[in-house]
DNA sequence: GGCGAAATTATTGGCGCCAATTGTGTCGCA
DNA sequence: TGCGACACAATTGGCGCCAATAATTTCGCC
């Protein structure tokens, strides 16, 4: 308890490293299907082999990557069917978060959200794809943080991460990117009006339209306004 | 290539062991908050220390158990708030599965489900608590297996496992147990009628009533204002 | 030159050892 | 007798080594 820094134990280091690797995958530093060689990761993240393996194990459990015995770990490739299932489940969960969000968010938070939306608008014009992606993530992460249900929130982010392994390009056209941008503002309008129904509907279309798979095989998640009691 | 005796690799053994431990936790062989000593687990499951640790790590990632640095692993204790969040999220997911189930299930499957329901009825009368629990699990697992969304299914089971760490007793009275039993048959009636709405409603009450936490934070199902694709 | 098999290299994976840390019992002192 | 500190025991945890497996290259044969 002196001023010296405490030595981090493995579980912490592993979690940190796992998140770093996960972020690298999000940023497409490793593409779906690509093998993650332990030796490379050791160097890149300045970690011991043991930590690398632990982190990879964790990501494998989280389904961010896939483990093939005696071959190693590779970024999970999500097939179309699974991708559609992920989207469908995301819609179920993220729609369900809407009511909680409108119930708990305050004006200050909406203002901050507005700032993030503005940053996204800027990134649409001048930023790189990964920049757009990260800001978009920040926007939604902040919004969902008000849903009042930590478990729900956690599942949403788990699913979003899993979807990254897909070959399907989000924002396949600039037009869709602009649409996403506009929808952010529509969401905030719904927030200001405290209109959970409308927010839920916007979220659904936001998810569907962002990733244009052929027919939208989405089940009409009925509004189950269930977040934990405040 | 003579005898196809393949040596199991770690990832497999670990997964098996993790599931065995998870089941032991479900069956209350280890109670919430209880420490899982690695040496004991080695003996009990005839595994190496390494495998035990891997399995524990996996369960910690799955949030079935909790890891405390330099103290070890213990069965996760779910506080009331988290428990309510888990229930709320379960309702969201399991309700959403209803439409898929009625769409995909066939008469043969319903017959099998009926058999499981009957076994549960029997267990209510003569079985132990853990027996009831496992048969109930089998009933729901089989039913949800028809939801047509593997990702959704997986999340449902992940959540159900997490809820086990709670101190709240499911079926706190015999009356509730009987009610659960009856509801199984009501669910099958809804299935036969291919009534997704009704099934969803039944699922919601089934989850709420099974675990009587104080105020039920569940709002009644509102009419869906969402367009449903044929 | 093409093809297959054997040798070589690269990479992963099982596992045990011992240091670090925490829990417990005991002893001395007030 | 009560309390604190020290020593001892129990347990966890970091990590590196080397065997097992897969990938690659080389070599010999047709």
Short mmCIF file of C-alpha atoms (C1' of nucleotides) in Angstrom, two decimals:
data_model
loop_
_atom_site.label_atom_id
_atom_site.label_comp_id
_atom_site.label_asym_id
_atom_site.label_seq_id
_atom_site.Cartn_x
_atom_site.Cartn_y
_atom_site.Cartn_z
CA UNK A 1 0.00 0.00 0.00
CA UNK A 2 2.91 2.32 -0.46
CA UNK A 3 3.13 4.66 -3.39
CA UNK A 4 4.57 1.89 -5.49
CA UNK A 5 2.28 0.48 -8.10
CA UNK A 6 0.85 -2.85 -7.33
CA UNK A 7 1.76 -5.80 -9.42
CA UNK A 8 -1.10 -6.78 -11.64
CA UNK A 9 -2.18 -10.37 -11.33
CA UNK A 10 -2.83 -12.60 -14.27
CA UNK A 11 -6.58 -12.38 -14.32
CA UNK A 12 -6.33 -8.65 -14.74
CA UNK A 13 -3.59 -8.73 -17.32
CA UNK A 14 -5.39 -11.38 -19.23
CA UNK A 15 -8.62 -9.43 -19.33
CA UNK A 16 -6.76 -6.35 -20.50
CA UNK A 17 -4.94 -8.26 -23.19
CA UNK A 18 -8.12 -10.00 -24.28
CA UNK A 19 -9.78 -6.64 -24.72
CA UNK A 20 -6.83 -5.29 -26.64
CA UNK A 21 -6.92 -8.21 -29.00
CA UNK A 22 -10.69 -7.88 -29.29
CA UNK A 23 -10.28 -4.23 -30.20
CA UNK A 24 -7.65 -5.10 -32.77
CA UNK A 25 -10.12 -7.51 -34.30
CA UNK A 26 -12.83 -4.84 -34.29
CA UNK A 27 -10.46 -2.49 -36.05
CA UNK A 28 -9.81 -5.15 -38.64
CA UNK A 29 -6.16 -5.47 -37.75
CA UNK A 30 -6.94 -9.16 -37.98
CA UNK A 31 -9.48 -10.20 -40.55
CA UNK A 32 -12.07 -12.93 -40.14
CA UNK A 33 -10.54 -16.33 -40.69
CA UNK A 34 -7.03 -15.06 -40.08
CA UNK A 35 -4.84 -17.10 -37.77
CA UNK A 36 -3.62 -15.45 -34.62
CA UNK A 37 -0.12 -16.70 -34.08
CA UNK A 38 0.84 -16.68 -30.46
CA UNK A 39 4.41 -15.61 -31.17
CA UNK A 40 3.23 -12.56 -33.10
CA UNK A 41 0.82 -11.58 -30.36
CA UNK A 42 3.56 -11.91 -27.75
CA UNK A 43 5.61 -9.32 -29.58
CA UNK A 44 2.83 -7.04 -30.69
CA UNK A 45 1.35 -6.69 -27.22
CA UNK A 46 4.52 -7.25 -25.24
CA UNK A 47 3.06 -10.07 -23.25
CA UNK A 48 4.24 -13.46 -22.16
CA UNK A 49 3.16 -16.51 -24.03
CA UNK A 50 1.11 -17.60 -21.07
CA UNK A 51 -0.89 -14.40 -21.02
CA UNK A 52 -1.46 -14.56 -24.73
CA UNK A 53 -2.85 -18.03 -24.45
CA UNK A 54 -5.10 -17.11 -21.56
CA UNK A 55 -6.43 -14.14 -23.45
CA UNK A 56 -7.06 -16.25 -26.52
CA UNK A 57 -8.87 -18.80 -24.42
CA UNK A 58 -11.07 -16.10 -23.01
CA UNK A 59 -11.90 -14.76 -26.45
CA UNK A 60 -12.67 -18.26 -27.63
CA UNK A 61 -15.17 -18.68 -24.81
CA UNK A 62 -16.65 -15.34 -25.79
CA UNK A 63 -16.84 -16.63 -29.37
CA UNK A 64 -14.88 -13.73 -30.70
CA UNK A 65 -12.32 -16.17 -32.01
CA UNK A 66 -12.35 -19.85 -32.73
CA UNK A 67 -10.04 -22.51 -31.41
CA UNK A 68 -8.90 -25.36 -33.60
CA UNK A 69 -6.95 -27.98 -31.66
CA UNK A 70 -3.35 -28.22 -32.71
CA UNK A 71 -3.87 -25.49 -35.26
CA UNK A 72 -4.38 -22.50 -33.09
CA UNK A 73 -6.81 -19.65 -32.81
CA UNK A 74 -8.35 -17.69 -35.63
CA UNK A 75 -10.78 -14.85 -35.91
CA UNK A 76 -14.23 -16.40 -35.99
CA UNK A 77 -15.81 -16.47 -39.39
CA UNK A 78 -19.48 -15.92 -39.02
CA UNK A 79 -21.55 -17.54 -41.70
CA UNK A 80 -24.59 -15.87 -43.15
CA UNK A 81 -27.09 -17.86 -41.15
CA UNK A 82 -25.38 -17.13 -37.86
CA UNK A 83 -24.99 -13.51 -38.82
CA UNK A 84 -28.69 -13.21 -39.43
CA UNK A 85 -29.36 -14.86 -36.09
CA UNK A 86 -27.04 -12.42 -34.39
CA UNK A 87 -28.84 -9.50 -36.01
CA UNK A 88 -32.24 -10.90 -35.07
CA UNK A 89 -31.12 -11.37 -31.48
CA UNK A 90 -29.56 -7.92 -31.39
CA UNK A 91 -32.84 -6.44 -32.48
CA UNK A 92 -34.64 -8.31 -29.73
CA UNK A 93 -32.24 -7.08 -27.08
CA UNK A 94 -31.61 -3.56 -28.27
CA UNK A 95 -35.29 -2.88 -28.84
CA UNK A 96 -35.98 -4.10 -25.35
CA UNK A 97 -33.47 -1.60 -24.01
CA UNK A 98 -35.37 1.33 -25.46
CA UNK A 99 -37.91 1.76 -22.69
CA UNK A 100 -35.26 1.66 -20.03
CA UNK A 101 -33.21 4.25 -21.83
CA UNK A 102 -36.00 6.78 -22.16
CA UNK A 103 -36.87 6.18 -18.54
CA UNK A 104 -33.40 6.79 -17.15
CA UNK A 105 -31.63 9.22 -19.45
CA UNK A 106 -31.40 12.84 -18.46
CA UNK A 107 -30.92 16.01 -20.45
CA UNK A 108 -27.25 16.23 -19.69
CA UNK A 109 -26.71 12.77 -21.07
CA UNK A 110 -28.69 13.61 -24.17
CA UNK A 111 -26.45 16.60 -24.68
CA UNK A 112 -23.41 14.38 -24.51
CA UNK A 113 -25.03 11.97 -26.87
CA UNK A 114 -25.60 14.84 -29.22
CA UNK A 115 -21.91 15.58 -29.11
CA UNK A 116 -21.13 12.02 -30.06
CA UNK A 117 -23.63 12.15 -32.88
CA UNK A 118 -21.97 15.31 -34.11
CA UNK A 119 -18.59 13.62 -33.99
CA UNK A 120 -20.02 10.82 -36.05
CA UNK A 121 -21.39 13.26 -38.59
CA UNK A 122 -17.92 14.73 -38.86
CA UNK A 123 -16.33 11.32 -39.19
CA UNK A 124 -18.72 10.46 -41.99
CA UNK A 125 -17.23 13.31 -43.94
CA UNK A 126 -13.58 13.21 -43.04
CA UNK A 127 -12.85 10.16 -40.96
CA UNK A 128 -11.67 6.68 -41.78
CA UNK A 129 -13.90 3.68 -41.67
CA UNK A 130 -12.51 2.51 -38.37
CA UNK A 131 -12.94 5.97 -36.89
CA UNK A 132 -16.57 6.01 -37.92
CA UNK A 133 -16.97 2.57 -36.48
CA UNK A 134 -15.49 3.44 -33.11
CA UNK A 135 -17.44 6.66 -32.74
CA UNK A 136 -20.62 4.88 -33.72
CA UNK A 137 -19.80 2.29 -31.09
CA UNK A 138 -19.25 4.98 -28.50
CA UNK A 139 -22.58 6.56 -29.36
CA UNK A 140 -24.53 3.37 -28.90
CA UNK A 141 -22.54 2.25 -25.90
CA UNK A 142 -23.29 5.49 -24.15
CA UNK A 143 -26.94 5.32 -25.04
CA UNK A 144 -27.38 1.74 -23.90
CA UNK A 145 -25.59 2.47 -20.66
CA UNK A 146 -28.82 4.10 -19.54
CA UNK A 147 -31.02 1.09 -20.09
CA UNK A 148 -30.89 0.30 -16.39
CA UNK A 149 -30.09 -3.35 -16.92
CA UNK A 150 -26.41 -4.20 -16.78
CA UNK A 151 -26.97 -7.79 -17.80
CA UNK A 152 -28.88 -6.75 -20.88
CA UNK A 153 -26.23 -4.19 -21.73
CA UNK A 154 -23.49 -6.76 -21.44
CA UNK A 155 -25.28 -9.17 -23.74
CA UNK A 156 -25.77 -6.47 -26.32
CA UNK A 157 -22.04 -5.81 -26.47
CA UNK A 158 -21.19 -9.44 -26.56
CA UNK A 159 -23.39 -9.88 -29.56
CA UNK A 160 -22.12 -6.80 -31.33
CA UNK A 161 -18.60 -8.09 -31.02
CA UNK A 162 -19.56 -11.46 -32.38
CA UNK A 163 -21.08 -9.88 -35.44
CA UNK A 164 -17.74 -8.44 -36.43
CA UNK A 165 -16.54 -11.77 -37.72
CA UNK A 166 -18.92 -11.55 -40.60
CA UNK A 167 -17.89 -10.88 -44.15
CA UNK A 168 -20.90 -8.67 -44.60
CA UNK A 169 -19.85 -5.07 -44.79
CA UNK A 170 -21.68 -2.63 -42.64
CA UNK A 171 -22.38 0.64 -44.37
CA UNK A 172 -21.83 -0.96 -47.74
CA UNK A 173 -22.55 2.35 -49.41
CA UNK A 174 -21.99 5.94 -48.48
CA UNK A 175 -25.71 6.43 -48.68
CA UNK A 176 -26.24 3.91 -45.87
CA UNK A 177 -23.64 5.68 -43.84
CA UNK A 178 -25.50 8.93 -44.22
CA UNK A 179 -28.70 7.17 -43.28
CA UNK A 180 -27.12 5.85 -40.11
CA UNK A 181 -26.01 9.35 -39.31
CA UNK A 182 -29.48 10.73 -39.75
CA UNK A 183 -30.99 7.99 -37.65
CA UNK A 184 -28.81 8.96 -34.73
CA UNK A 185 -30.52 12.33 -34.66
CA UNK A 186 -33.92 10.74 -35.01
CA UNK A 187 -33.10 8.59 -32.02
CA UNK A 188 -32.27 11.62 -29.98
CA UNK A 189 -35.53 13.22 -31.03
CA UNK A 190 -37.31 10.14 -29.72
CA UNK A 191 -35.27 10.36 -26.55
CA UNK A 192 -36.22 13.97 -25.98
CA UNK A 193 -39.84 13.08 -26.53
CA UNK A 194 -39.37 10.16 -24.14
CA UNK A 195 -40.92 7.97 -26.79
CA UNK A 196 -39.73 4.43 -26.12
CA UNK A 197 -41.83 2.88 -28.83
CA UNK A 198 -40.39 5.15 -31.45
CA UNK A 199 -36.86 4.64 -30.21
CA UNK A 200 -37.32 0.89 -30.36
CA UNK A 201 -38.54 1.08 -33.92
CA UNK A 202 -35.62 3.30 -34.91
CA UNK A 203 -33.16 0.92 -33.31
CA UNK A 204 -34.60 -1.98 -35.26
CA UNK A 205 -34.32 -0.27 -38.60
CA UNK A 206 -30.91 1.05 -37.66
CA UNK A 207 -29.65 -2.47 -37.15
CA UNK A 208 -31.31 -3.89 -40.24
CA UNK A 209 -30.40 -1.11 -42.59
CA UNK A 210 -26.85 -0.83 -41.44
CA UNK A 211 -26.13 -4.33 -42.65
CA UNK A 212 -27.99 -4.95 -45.86
CA UNK A 213 -28.43 -8.68 -46.08
CA UNK A 214 -30.83 -9.78 -48.76
CA UNK A 215 -34.25 -10.36 -47.28
CA UNK A 216 -34.63 -9.29 -43.73
CA UNK A 217 -35.49 -12.45 -41.82
CA UNK A 218 -36.21 -10.58 -38.68
CA UNK A 219 -38.88 -11.65 -36.36
CA UNK A 220 -41.10 -8.89 -35.13
CA UNK A 221 -39.82 -8.67 -31.61
CA UNK A 222 -42.79 -7.58 -29.67
CA UNK A 223 -42.23 -4.84 -27.17
CA UNK A 224 -41.48 -6.44 -23.88
CA UNK A 225 -40.85 -3.45 -21.73
CA UNK A 226 -38.76 -5.23 -19.23
CA UNK A 227 -35.84 -3.64 -17.60
CA UNK A 228 -35.09 -3.84 -13.99
CA UNK A 229 -37.17 -1.69 -11.75
CA UNK A 230 -35.58 1.65 -11.08
CA UNK B 1 -5.43 -45.84 -38.54
CA UNK B 2 -6.14 -49.22 -37.01
CA UNK B 3 -8.01 -48.37 -33.88
CA UNK B 4 -9.36 -44.87 -34.11
CA UNK B 5 -8.46 -44.11 -30.56
CA UNK B 6 -7.83 -40.40 -30.71
CA UNK B 7 -6.26 -38.62 -27.85
CA UNK B 8 -8.42 -35.89 -26.47
CA UNK B 9 -6.82 -32.50 -26.51
CA UNK B 10 -7.06 -29.97 -23.77
CA UNK B 11 -9.70 -27.75 -25.24
CA UNK B 12 -12.07 -30.69 -25.33
CA UNK B 13 -11.25 -32.00 -21.92
CA UNK B 14 -11.53 -28.55 -20.48
CA UNK B 15 -14.94 -27.98 -22.01
CA UNK B 16 -16.12 -31.32 -20.65
CA UNK B 17 -14.79 -30.59 -17.22
CA UNK B 18 -16.24 -27.10 -17.25
CA UNK B 19 -19.64 -28.54 -18.02
CA UNK B 20 -19.30 -31.13 -15.33
CA UNK B 21 -18.49 -28.49 -12.79
CA UNK B 22 -21.30 -26.32 -14.09
CA UNK B 23 -23.70 -29.18 -13.66
CA UNK B 24 -22.45 -29.82 -10.15
CA UNK B 25 -23.18 -26.19 -9.40
CA UNK B 26 -26.65 -26.49 -10.90
CA UNK B 27 -27.28 -29.51 -8.72
CA UNK B 28 -26.20 -27.49 -5.73
CA UNK B 29 -23.23 -29.71 -5.00
CA UNK B 30 -21.51 -26.37 -4.53
CA UNK B 31 -23.56 -23.59 -3.10
CA UNK B 32 -23.41 -19.94 -4.06
CA UNK B 33 -20.46 -18.25 -2.42
CA UNK B 34 -18.68 -21.51 -1.76
CA UNK B 35 -15.01 -21.69 -2.64
CA UNK B 36 -13.96 -24.20 -5.25
CA UNK B 37 -10.62 -25.53 -4.14
CA UNK B 38 -8.55 -26.71 -7.03
CA UNK B 39 -7.13 -29.65 -5.12
CA UNK B 40 -10.61 -30.95 -4.32
CA UNK B 41 -11.74 -30.60 -7.90
CA UNK B 42 -8.66 -32.46 -9.10
CA UNK B 43 -9.67 -35.43 -7.03
CA UNK B 44 -13.39 -35.27 -7.49
CA UNK B 45 -13.19 -35.12 -11.27
CA UNK B 46 -9.94 -37.01 -11.70
CA UNK B 47 -8.36 -34.23 -13.65
CA UNK B 48 -4.99 -32.55 -13.65
CA UNK B 49 -4.55 -29.31 -11.92
CA UNK B 50 -4.04 -27.60 -15.24
CA UNK B 51 -7.36 -28.78 -16.61
CA UNK B 52 -9.13 -27.74 -13.45
CA UNK B 53 -7.74 -24.27 -13.71
CA UNK B 54 -8.66 -23.98 -17.38
CA UNK B 55 -12.18 -25.12 -16.66
CA UNK B 56 -12.50 -22.66 -13.81
CA UNK B 57 -11.25 -19.88 -16.05
CA UNK B 58 -13.85 -20.76 -18.62
CA UNK B 59 -16.62 -20.75 -16.07
CA UNK B 60 -15.40 -17.42 -14.77
CA UNK B 61 -15.67 -15.95 -18.26
CA UNK B 62 -19.15 -17.40 -18.50
CA UNK B 63 -19.88 -15.76 -15.13
CA UNK B 64 -20.96 -19.01 -13.58
CA UNK B 65 -18.25 -18.58 -11.00
CA UNK B 66 -16.23 -15.64 -9.81
CA UNK B 67 -12.49 -15.29 -9.65
CA UNK B 68 -10.83 -13.49 -6.79
CA UNK B 69 -7.10 -13.03 -7.33
CA UNK B 70 -4.98 -14.96 -4.86
CA UNK B 71 -8.08 -16.30 -3.23
CA UNK B 72 -9.41 -18.60 -5.88
CA UNK B 73 -12.72 -19.27 -7.53
CA UNK B 74 -16.11 -19.37 -5.90
CA UNK B 75 -19.62 -19.95 -7.07
CA UNK B 76 -20.96 -16.60 -8.14
CA UNK B 77 -23.31 -14.98 -5.71
CA UNK B 78 -25.93 -13.12 -7.61
CA UNK B 79 -27.30 -10.15 -5.76
CA UNK B 80 -30.95 -9.28 -5.92
CA UNK B 81 -30.56 -6.49 -8.43
CA UNK B 82 -28.58 -8.62 -10.83
CA UNK B 83 -31.01 -11.45 -10.35
CA UNK B 84 -33.89 -9.25 -11.32
CA UNK B 85 -31.95 -8.09 -14.34
CA UNK B 86 -31.29 -11.66 -15.34
CA UNK B 87 -34.97 -12.49 -15.02
CA UNK B 88 -35.93 -9.41 -17.01
CA UNK B 89 -33.49 -10.30 -19.74
CA UNK B 90 -34.61 -13.91 -19.74
CA UNK B 91 -38.15 -12.76 -20.28
CA UNK B 92 -37.08 -10.64 -23.19
CA UNK B 93 -35.21 -13.49 -24.84
CA UNK B 94 -37.52 -16.36 -24.03
CA UNK B 95 -40.61 -14.43 -25.07
CA UNK B 96 -38.91 -13.62 -28.32
CA UNK B 97 -38.30 -17.30 -28.92
CA UNK B 98 -42.01 -18.09 -28.82
CA UNK B 99 -42.82 -17.18 -32.41
CA UNK B 100 -39.96 -19.25 -33.74
CA UNK B 101 -41.01 -22.24 -31.67
CA UNK B 102 -44.60 -22.32 -32.85
CA UNK B 103 -43.35 -21.86 -36.41
CA UNK B 104 -40.89 -24.74 -36.36
CA UNK B 105 -42.19 -27.34 -33.93
CA UNK B 106 -43.96 -30.39 -35.29
CA UNK B 107 -46.47 -32.78 -33.76
CA UNK B 108 -43.86 -35.40 -33.02
CA UNK B 109 -41.85 -32.92 -31.04
CA UNK B 110 -44.93 -31.81 -29.16
CA UNK B 111 -45.54 -35.43 -28.24
CA UNK B 112 -42.04 -35.73 -26.85
CA UNK B 113 -42.53 -32.49 -25.00
CA UNK B 114 -45.67 -33.93 -23.53
CA UNK B 115 -43.65 -36.87 -22.28
CA UNK B 116 -41.24 -34.51 -20.58
CA UNK B 117 -44.09 -32.58 -19.05
CA UNK B 118 -45.49 -35.84 -17.73
CA UNK B 119 -42.13 -36.75 -16.24
CA UNK B 120 -42.09 -33.39 -14.53
CA UNK B 121 -45.57 -33.98 -13.14
CA UNK B 122 -44.33 -37.24 -11.75
CA UNK B 123 -41.23 -35.63 -10.31
CA UNK B 124 -43.38 -33.03 -8.60
CA UNK B 125 -44.96 -35.82 -6.64
CA UNK B 126 -42.13 -38.20 -6.01
CA UNK B 127 -38.87 -36.67 -7.16
CA UNK B 128 -36.21 -34.70 -5.40
CA UNK B 129 -35.72 -31.02 -5.93
CA UNK B 130 -32.75 -31.51 -8.20
CA UNK B 131 -34.65 -34.09 -10.25
CA UNK B 132 -37.48 -31.65 -10.74
CA UNK B 133 -34.99 -29.03 -11.70
CA UNK B 134 -33.24 -31.16 -14.29
CA UNK B 135 -36.44 -32.40 -15.88
CA UNK B 136 -37.78 -28.88 -15.99
CA UNK B 137 -34.55 -27.85 -17.65
CA UNK B 138 -34.88 -30.63 -20.20
CA UNK B 139 -38.44 -29.59 -20.99
CA UNK B 140 -37.50 -26.00 -21.70
CA UNK B 141 -34.29 -26.90 -23.44
CA UNK B 142 -36.16 -29.14 -25.81
CA UNK B 143 -38.81 -26.54 -26.44
CA UNK B 144 -36.38 -23.73 -27.10
CA UNK B 145 -34.37 -25.94 -29.42
CA UNK B 146 -37.10 -25.27 -31.98
CA UNK B 147 -36.85 -21.51 -31.89
CA UNK B 148 -34.80 -21.54 -35.08
CA UNK B 149 -32.16 -19.22 -33.74
CA UNK B 150 -29.13 -20.95 -32.29
CA UNK B 151 -27.62 -17.72 -31.04
CA UNK B 152 -30.77 -16.83 -29.16
CA UNK B 153 -30.97 -20.32 -27.72
CA UNK B 154 -27.41 -20.16 -26.50
CA UNK B 155 -27.98 -16.85 -24.77
CA UNK B 156 -31.03 -18.18 -23.03
CA UNK B 157 -29.05 -21.04 -21.52
CA UNK B 158 -26.20 -18.84 -20.57
CA UNK B 159 -28.59 -16.63 -18.65
CA UNK B 160 -30.41 -19.51 -17.00
CA UNK B 161 -27.13 -20.83 -15.69
CA UNK B 162 -26.17 -17.47 -14.32
CA UNK B 163 -29.40 -17.21 -12.39
CA UNK B 164 -28.49 -20.29 -10.39
CA UNK B 165 -26.09 -18.32 -8.26
CA UNK B 166 -28.95 -16.52 -6.63
CA UNK B 167 -30.09 -17.14 -3.10
CA UNK B 168 -33.67 -16.82 -4.23
CA UNK B 169 -35.34 -20.17 -4.18
CA UNK B 170 -37.25 -21.17 -7.23
CA UNK B 171 -40.49 -22.91 -6.41
CA UNK B 172 -40.43 -21.53 -2.93
CA UNK B 173 -43.69 -23.31 -2.18
CA UNK B 174 -45.26 -26.51 -3.33
CA UNK B 175 -48.07 -24.48 -4.73
CA UNK B 176 -45.72 -22.69 -7.08
CA UNK B 177 -44.29 -26.00 -8.15
CA UNK B 178 -47.76 -27.21 -9.05
CA UNK B 179 -48.38 -24.00 -10.90
CA UNK B 180 -45.24 -24.49 -12.94
CA UNK B 181 -46.41 -27.96 -13.75
CA UNK B 182 -49.78 -26.74 -14.94
CA UNK B 183 -48.19 -24.03 -17.03
CA UNK B 184 -46.21 -26.61 -18.96
CA UNK B 185 -49.46 -28.06 -20.21
CA UNK B 186 -50.82 -24.64 -20.98
CA UNK B 187 -47.72 -24.00 -23.05
CA UNK B 188 -48.32 -27.14 -25.02
CA UNK B 189 -51.91 -26.11 -25.61
CA UNK B 190 -50.60 -22.86 -27.03
CA UNK B 191 -48.14 -24.81 -29.12
CA UNK B 192 -50.84 -27.03 -30.55
CA UNK B 193 -52.88 -23.95 -31.37
CA UNK B 194 -49.77 -22.41 -32.91
CA UNK B 195 -50.44 -19.35 -30.81
CA UNK B 196 -47.12 -17.55 -30.42
CA UNK B 197 -48.62 -14.63 -28.54
CA UNK B 198 -50.14 -16.86 -25.94
CA UNK B 199 -46.99 -18.92 -25.61
CA UNK B 200 -44.97 -15.78 -25.08
CA UNK B 201 -47.32 -14.62 -22.37
CA UNK B 202 -47.18 -17.98 -20.66
CA UNK B 203 -43.40 -18.00 -20.78
CA UNK B 204 -43.28 -14.59 -19.14
CA UNK B 205 -45.51 -15.54 -16.26
CA UNK B 206 -43.72 -18.87 -15.97
CA UNK B 207 -40.44 -17.09 -15.39
CA UNK B 208 -41.88 -14.51 -13.03
CA UNK B 209 -43.96 -16.82 -10.93
CA UNK B 210 -41.31 -19.47 -10.64
CA UNK B 211 -39.12 -17.07 -8.74
CA UNK B 212 -41.18 -14.88 -6.49
CA UNK B 213 -39.18 -11.76 -6.00
CA UNK B 214 -41.03 -9.01 -4.25
CA UNK B 215 -42.58 -6.65 -6.74
CA UNK B 216 -42.87 -8.11 -10.20
CA UNK B 217 -41.18 -5.58 -12.45
CA UNK B 218 -42.92 -6.91 -15.52
CA UNK B 219 -45.33 -4.85 -17.50
CA UNK B 220 -48.14 -6.58 -19.31
CA UNK B 221 -47.54 -7.20 -22.97
CA UNK B 222 -48.57 -4.26 -25.02
CA UNK B 223 -50.10 -4.79 -28.42
CA UNK B 224 -47.38 -4.92 -31.00
CA UNK B 225 -47.22 -1.91 -33.25
CA UNK B 226 -44.67 -3.57 -35.44
CA UNK B 227 -45.29 -4.85 -38.91
CA UNK B 228 -45.06 -8.57 -39.04
CA UNK B 229 -43.74 -10.15 -42.22
CA UNK B 230 -46.19 -12.77 -43.46
"C1'" DG C 1 9.73 -31.87 -64.85
"C1'" DG C 2 6.16 -33.73 -61.82
"C1'" DC C 3 4.85 -36.19 -57.88
"C1'" DG C 4 5.06 -38.36 -53.46
"C1'" DA C 5 7.49 -39.34 -49.25
"C1'" DA C 6 10.63 -38.30 -45.81
"C1'" DA C 7 13.13 -34.89 -43.22
"C1'" DT C 8 13.11 -30.33 -41.43
"C1'" DT C 9 11.12 -26.42 -39.44
"C1'" DA C 10 7.45 -23.89 -37.16
"C1'" DT C 11 3.89 -23.71 -33.94
"C1'" DT C 12 0.98 -25.26 -30.59
"C1'" DG C 13 -0.17 -27.48 -26.13
"C1'" DG C 14 0.28 -30.28 -21.72
"C1'" DC C 15 2.02 -29.94 -17.47
"C1'" DG C 16 4.70 -29.49 -13.23
"C1'" DC C 17 7.48 -26.72 -10.36
"C1'" DC C 18 8.17 -23.28 -7.04
"C1'" DA C 19 7.40 -18.45 -5.71
"C1'" DA C 20 3.85 -15.37 -3.94
"C1'" DT C 21 0.00 -14.73 -1.25
"C1'" DT C 22 -3.37 -15.65 2.06
"C1'" DG C 23 -5.25 -18.11 6.12
"C1'" DT C 24 -4.37 -20.19 10.64
"C1'" DG C 25 -2.36 -21.44 14.88
"C1'" DT C 26 0.69 -20.33 18.60
"C1'" DC C 27 3.31 -17.87 21.61
"C1'" DG C 28 4.53 -13.91 24.38
"C1'" DC C 29 3.19 -9.89 26.71
"C1'" DA C 30 0.26 -6.64 29.05
"C1'" DT D 1 -7.48 -13.79 29.76
"C1'" DG D 2 -7.35 -10.91 25.65
"C1'" DC D 3 -4.78 -9.10 21.92
"C1'" DG D 4 -1.23 -8.55 18.56
"C1'" DA D 5 2.56 -10.31 16.05
"C1'" DC D 6 5.17 -13.75 14.31
"C1'" DA D 7 5.77 -18.22 12.18
"C1'" DC D 8 3.89 -21.96 9.84
"C1'" DA D 9 0.74 -24.27 6.71
"C1'" DA D 10 -2.36 -24.32 2.86
"C1'" DT D 11 -3.51 -22.68 -1.52
"C1'" DT D 12 -3.15 -20.20 -5.54
"C1'" DG D 13 -0.72 -18.49 -9.66
"C1'" DG D 14 3.10 -17.29 -13.03
"C1'" DC D 15 5.76 -19.27 -16.21
"C1'" DG D 16 8.96 -21.95 -18.97
"C1'" DC D 17 10.22 -26.27 -20.86
"C1'" DC D 18 9.78 -29.80 -24.07
"C1'" DA D 19 6.76 -33.21 -26.37
"C1'" DA D 20 3.16 -33.57 -29.94
"C1'" DT D 21 1.29 -32.01 -34.01
"C1'" DA D 22 0.99 -29.55 -38.35
"C1'" DA D 23 3.23 -26.99 -42.22
"C1'" DT D 24 6.96 -26.67 -45.37
"C1'" DT D 25 10.81 -27.81 -47.80
"C1'" DT D 26 13.87 -31.02 -49.73
"C1'" DC D 27 15.06 -34.96 -51.96
"C1'" DG D 28 14.66 -39.16 -54.67
"C1'" DC D 29 12.33 -41.63 -58.02
"C1'" DC D 30 9.68 -42.27 -62.08
#
